[in-house]
PDB file of C-alpha atoms in Angstrom:
ATOM      1  CA  UNK S   1     107.865  96.776  89.668  1.00 53.00           C
ATOM      2  CA  UNK S   2     109.199  98.065  87.134  1.00 59.00           C
ATOM      3  CA  UNK S   3     112.703 100.603  87.375  1.00 58.00           C
ATOM      4  CA  UNK S   4     110.776 102.512  84.799  1.00 48.00           C
ATOM      5  CA  UNK S   5     107.770 102.380  86.977  1.00 49.00           C
ATOM      6  CA  UNK S   6     109.951 102.544  90.215  1.00 53.00           C
ATOM      7  CA  UNK S   7     111.282 106.163  88.977  1.00 45.00           C
ATOM      8  CA  UNK S   8     108.207 107.855  88.452  1.00 54.00           C
ATOM      9  CA  UNK S   9     106.333 105.958  91.302  1.00 54.00           C
ATOM     10  CA  UNK S  10     109.574 108.030  93.067  1.00 60.00           C
ATOM     11  CA  UNK S  11     109.201 111.694  91.451  1.00 71.00           C
ATOM     12  CA  UNK S  12     104.761 111.366  92.216  1.00 88.00           C
ATOM     13  CA  UNK S  13     104.195 113.812  94.830  1.00 92.00           C
ATOM     14  CA  UNK S  14     101.576 114.012  97.238  1.00 92.00           C
ATOM     15  CA  UNK S  15      99.273 116.437  95.064  1.00 92.00           C
ATOM     16  CA  UNK S  16      99.580 114.808  92.351  1.00 94.00           C
ATOM     17  CA  UNK S  17      98.540 111.445  93.683  1.00 96.00           C
ATOM     18  CA  UNK S  18      95.772 113.555  95.669  1.00 95.00           C
ATOM     19  CA  UNK S  19      94.407 114.430  92.231  1.00 95.00           C
ATOM     20  CA  UNK S  20      95.030 110.793  90.436  1.00 95.00           C
ATOM     21  CA  UNK S  21      93.080 109.297  93.430  1.00 96.00           C
ATOM     22  CA  UNK S  22      90.319 112.264  92.866  1.00 97.00           C
ATOM     23  CA  UNK S  23      89.934 111.531  89.528  1.00 95.00           C
ATOM     24  CA  UNK S  24      89.281 107.501  89.832  1.00 96.00           C
ATOM     25  CA  UNK S  25      87.307 107.795  92.618  1.00 96.00           C
ATOM     26  CA  UNK S  26      84.935 110.464  91.072  1.00 95.00           C
ATOM     27  CA  UNK S  27      84.966 108.522  87.364  1.00 94.00           C
ATOM     28  CA  UNK S  28      83.568 105.343  89.338  1.00 94.00           C
ATOM     29  CA  UNK S  29      80.763 106.892  90.695  1.00 93.00           C
ATOM     30  CA  UNK S  30      82.417 107.985  94.426  1.00 95.00           C
ATOM     31  CA  UNK S  31      81.351 111.769  96.502  1.00 96.00           C
ATOM     32  CA  UNK S  32      84.820 113.078  97.815  1.00 97.00           C
ATOM     33  CA  UNK S  33      85.646 115.545  99.734  1.00 96.00           C
ATOM     34  CA  UNK S  34      89.593 116.724  99.902  1.00 93.00           C
ATOM     35  CA  UNK S  35      90.659 119.820 102.527  1.00 86.00           C
ATOM     36  CA  UNK S  36      91.767 121.924 100.065  1.00 79.00           C
ATOM     37  CA  UNK S  37      93.794 123.884 102.608  1.00 74.00           C
ATOM     38  CA  UNK S  38      95.303 121.954 105.581  1.00 73.00           C
ATOM     39  CA  UNK S  39      96.177 124.609 108.057  1.00 77.00           C
ATOM     40  CA  UNK S  40      92.966 124.766 109.421  1.00 79.00           C
ATOM     41  CA  UNK S  41      91.551 121.713 110.215  1.00 84.00           C
ATOM     42  CA  UNK S  42      92.164 119.388 112.610  1.00 89.00           C
ATOM     43  CA  UNK S  43      96.074 117.635 112.599  1.00 92.00           C
ATOM     44  CA  UNK S  44      96.097 114.400 110.555  1.00 95.00           C
ATOM     45  CA  UNK S  45      92.707 114.470 108.988  1.00 95.00           C
ATOM     46  CA  UNK S  46      93.060 112.153 106.001  1.00 96.00           C
ATOM     47  CA  UNK S  47      93.627 113.952 102.717  1.00 95.00           C
ATOM     48  CA  UNK S  48      90.030 112.302 101.101  1.00 97.00           C
ATOM     49  CA  UNK S  49      87.054 111.085 102.975  1.00 98.00           C
ATOM     50  CA  UNK S  50      84.606 109.205  99.632  1.00 97.00           C
ATOM     51  CA  UNK S  51      81.457 107.520  99.757  1.00 96.00           C
ATOM     52  CA  UNK S  52      80.330 105.075  96.950  1.00 94.00           C
ATOM     53  CA  UNK S  53      77.069 105.266  99.350  1.00 93.00           C
ATOM     54  CA  UNK S  54      78.270 101.456 100.436  1.00 92.00           C
ATOM     55  CA  UNK S  55      81.143 102.541 102.301  1.00 94.00           C
ATOM     56  CA  UNK S  56      83.209 104.843 103.507  1.00 96.00           C
ATOM     57  CA  UNK S  57      87.008 105.715 102.348  1.00 97.00           C
ATOM     58  CA  UNK S  58      89.436 107.587 103.983  1.00 98.00           C
ATOM     59  CA  UNK S  59      92.686 107.971 102.690  1.00 98.00           C
ATOM     60  CA  UNK S  60      96.050 109.792 103.258  1.00 97.00           C
ATOM     61  CA  UNK S  61      98.642 109.931 100.452  1.00 97.00           C
ATOM     62  CA  UNK S  62     101.727 109.947 100.625  1.00 96.00           C
ATOM     63  CA  UNK S  63     105.172 110.419  98.941  1.00 95.00           C
ATOM     64  CA  UNK S  64     106.362 106.735  98.044  1.00 95.00           C
ATOM     65  CA  UNK S  65     108.809 107.216 101.305  1.00 94.00           C
ATOM     66  CA  UNK S  66     106.589 109.587 103.014  1.00 95.00           C
ATOM     67  CA  UNK S  67     106.044 108.926 106.724  1.00 96.00           C
ATOM     68  CA  UNK S  68     102.591 109.409 108.458  1.00 97.00           C
ATOM     69  CA  UNK S  69     102.426 111.689 111.408  1.00 97.00           C
ATOM     70  CA  UNK S  70     100.989 110.210 114.778  1.00 98.00           C
ATOM     71  CA  UNK S  71      97.942 112.360 114.626  1.00 97.00           C
ATOM     72  CA  UNK S  72      97.066 111.027 110.714  1.00 97.00           C
ATOM     73  CA  UNK S  73      97.787 107.335 112.372  1.00 98.00           C
ATOM     74  CA  UNK S  74      95.245 107.910 114.598  1.00 98.00           C
ATOM     75  CA  UNK S  75      92.490 109.564 112.623  1.00 98.00           C
ATOM     76  CA  UNK S  76      93.067 106.680 110.210  1.00 98.00           C
ATOM     77  CA  UNK S  77      92.940 103.913 113.568  1.00 98.00           C
ATOM     78  CA  UNK S  78      89.697 105.475 114.409  1.00 98.00           C
ATOM     79  CA  UNK S  79      88.290 105.821 111.327  1.00 98.00           C
ATOM     80  CA  UNK S  80      88.500 102.427 110.793  1.00 98.00           C
ATOM     81  CA  UNK S  81      87.410 101.030 114.742  1.00 98.00           C
ATOM     82  CA  UNK S  82      84.380 103.531 113.505  1.00 98.00           C
ATOM     83  CA  UNK S  83      83.699 100.842 109.857  1.00 97.00           C
ATOM     84  CA  UNK S  84      85.212 102.925 107.228  1.00 97.00           C
ATOM     85  CA  UNK S  85      87.997 101.523 105.457  1.00 97.00           C
ATOM     86  CA  UNK S  86      91.040 104.132 106.361  1.00 97.00           C
ATOM     87  CA  UNK S  87      94.687 103.647 104.517  1.00 97.00           C
ATOM     88  CA  UNK S  88      97.802 104.759 103.266  1.00 97.00           C
ATOM     89  CA  UNK S  89      98.639 105.087  99.467  1.00 97.00           C
ATOM     90  CA  UNK S  90     101.227 105.577  97.773  1.00 96.00           C
ATOM     91  CA  UNK S  91     102.487 105.628  93.681  1.00 96.00           C
ATOM     92  CA  UNK S  92     103.289 102.287  94.464  1.00 95.00           C
ATOM     93  CA  UNK S  93      99.604 101.140  95.984  1.00 96.00           C
ATOM     94  CA  UNK S  94      98.127 102.878  92.564  1.00 95.00           C
ATOM     95  CA  UNK S  95      97.269  99.524  90.161  1.00 94.00           C
ATOM     96  CA  UNK S  96      96.014  97.581  92.844  1.00 95.00           C
ATOM     97  CA  UNK S  97      93.889 100.467  94.679  1.00 96.00           C
ATOM     98  CA  UNK S  98      92.533 100.807  90.616  1.00 95.00           C
ATOM     99  CA  UNK S  99      91.161  97.282  90.981  1.00 94.00           C
ATOM    100  CA  UNK S 100      89.532  97.944  94.566  1.00 94.00           C
ATOM    101  CA  UNK S 101      87.893 100.695  93.450  1.00 95.00           C
ATOM    102  CA  UNK S 102      86.739  99.213  90.327  1.00 92.00           C
ATOM    103  CA  UNK S 103      84.711  96.642  92.269  1.00 89.00           C
ATOM    104  CA  UNK S 104      82.994  98.470  94.370  1.00 86.00           C
ATOM    105  CA  UNK S 105      81.520 101.371  91.687  1.00 79.00           C
ATOM    106  CA  UNK S 106      79.040 103.786  93.201  1.00 68.00           C
ATOM    107  CA  UNK S 107      75.733 104.732  92.161  1.00 64.00           C
ATOM    108  CA  UNK S 108      74.957 106.864  88.602  1.00 58.00           C
ATOM    109  CA  UNK S 109      74.205 110.590  88.820  1.00 49.00           C
ATOM    110  CA  UNK S 110      70.678 110.744  90.030  1.00 46.00           C
ATOM    111  CA  UNK S 111      70.455 107.566  91.070  1.00 44.00           C
TER     112      UNK S 111
END
């Protein structure tokens, strides 16, 4: 990773990362859910739930050095056990995540 990329990744907030992920997924035909205000939601529920009609994806977005809580990890583990792709995503993971999403493009609207 270049020094410039490391600086950019370190400066990216969770909200910025969430916005980038949602934009990317929607660009490739995924349907996404993101809780706007989580203060009245179940503790630890993933930031983003998405599907392309073939798989379910649960994503917990974190800053580059952000920590996953016990409740967040529990949700990810249970969703993974139920068959979902469940992951913690950091800014430095985005290049690999973009390639993963491209390979699993969802259907065009109306199909």
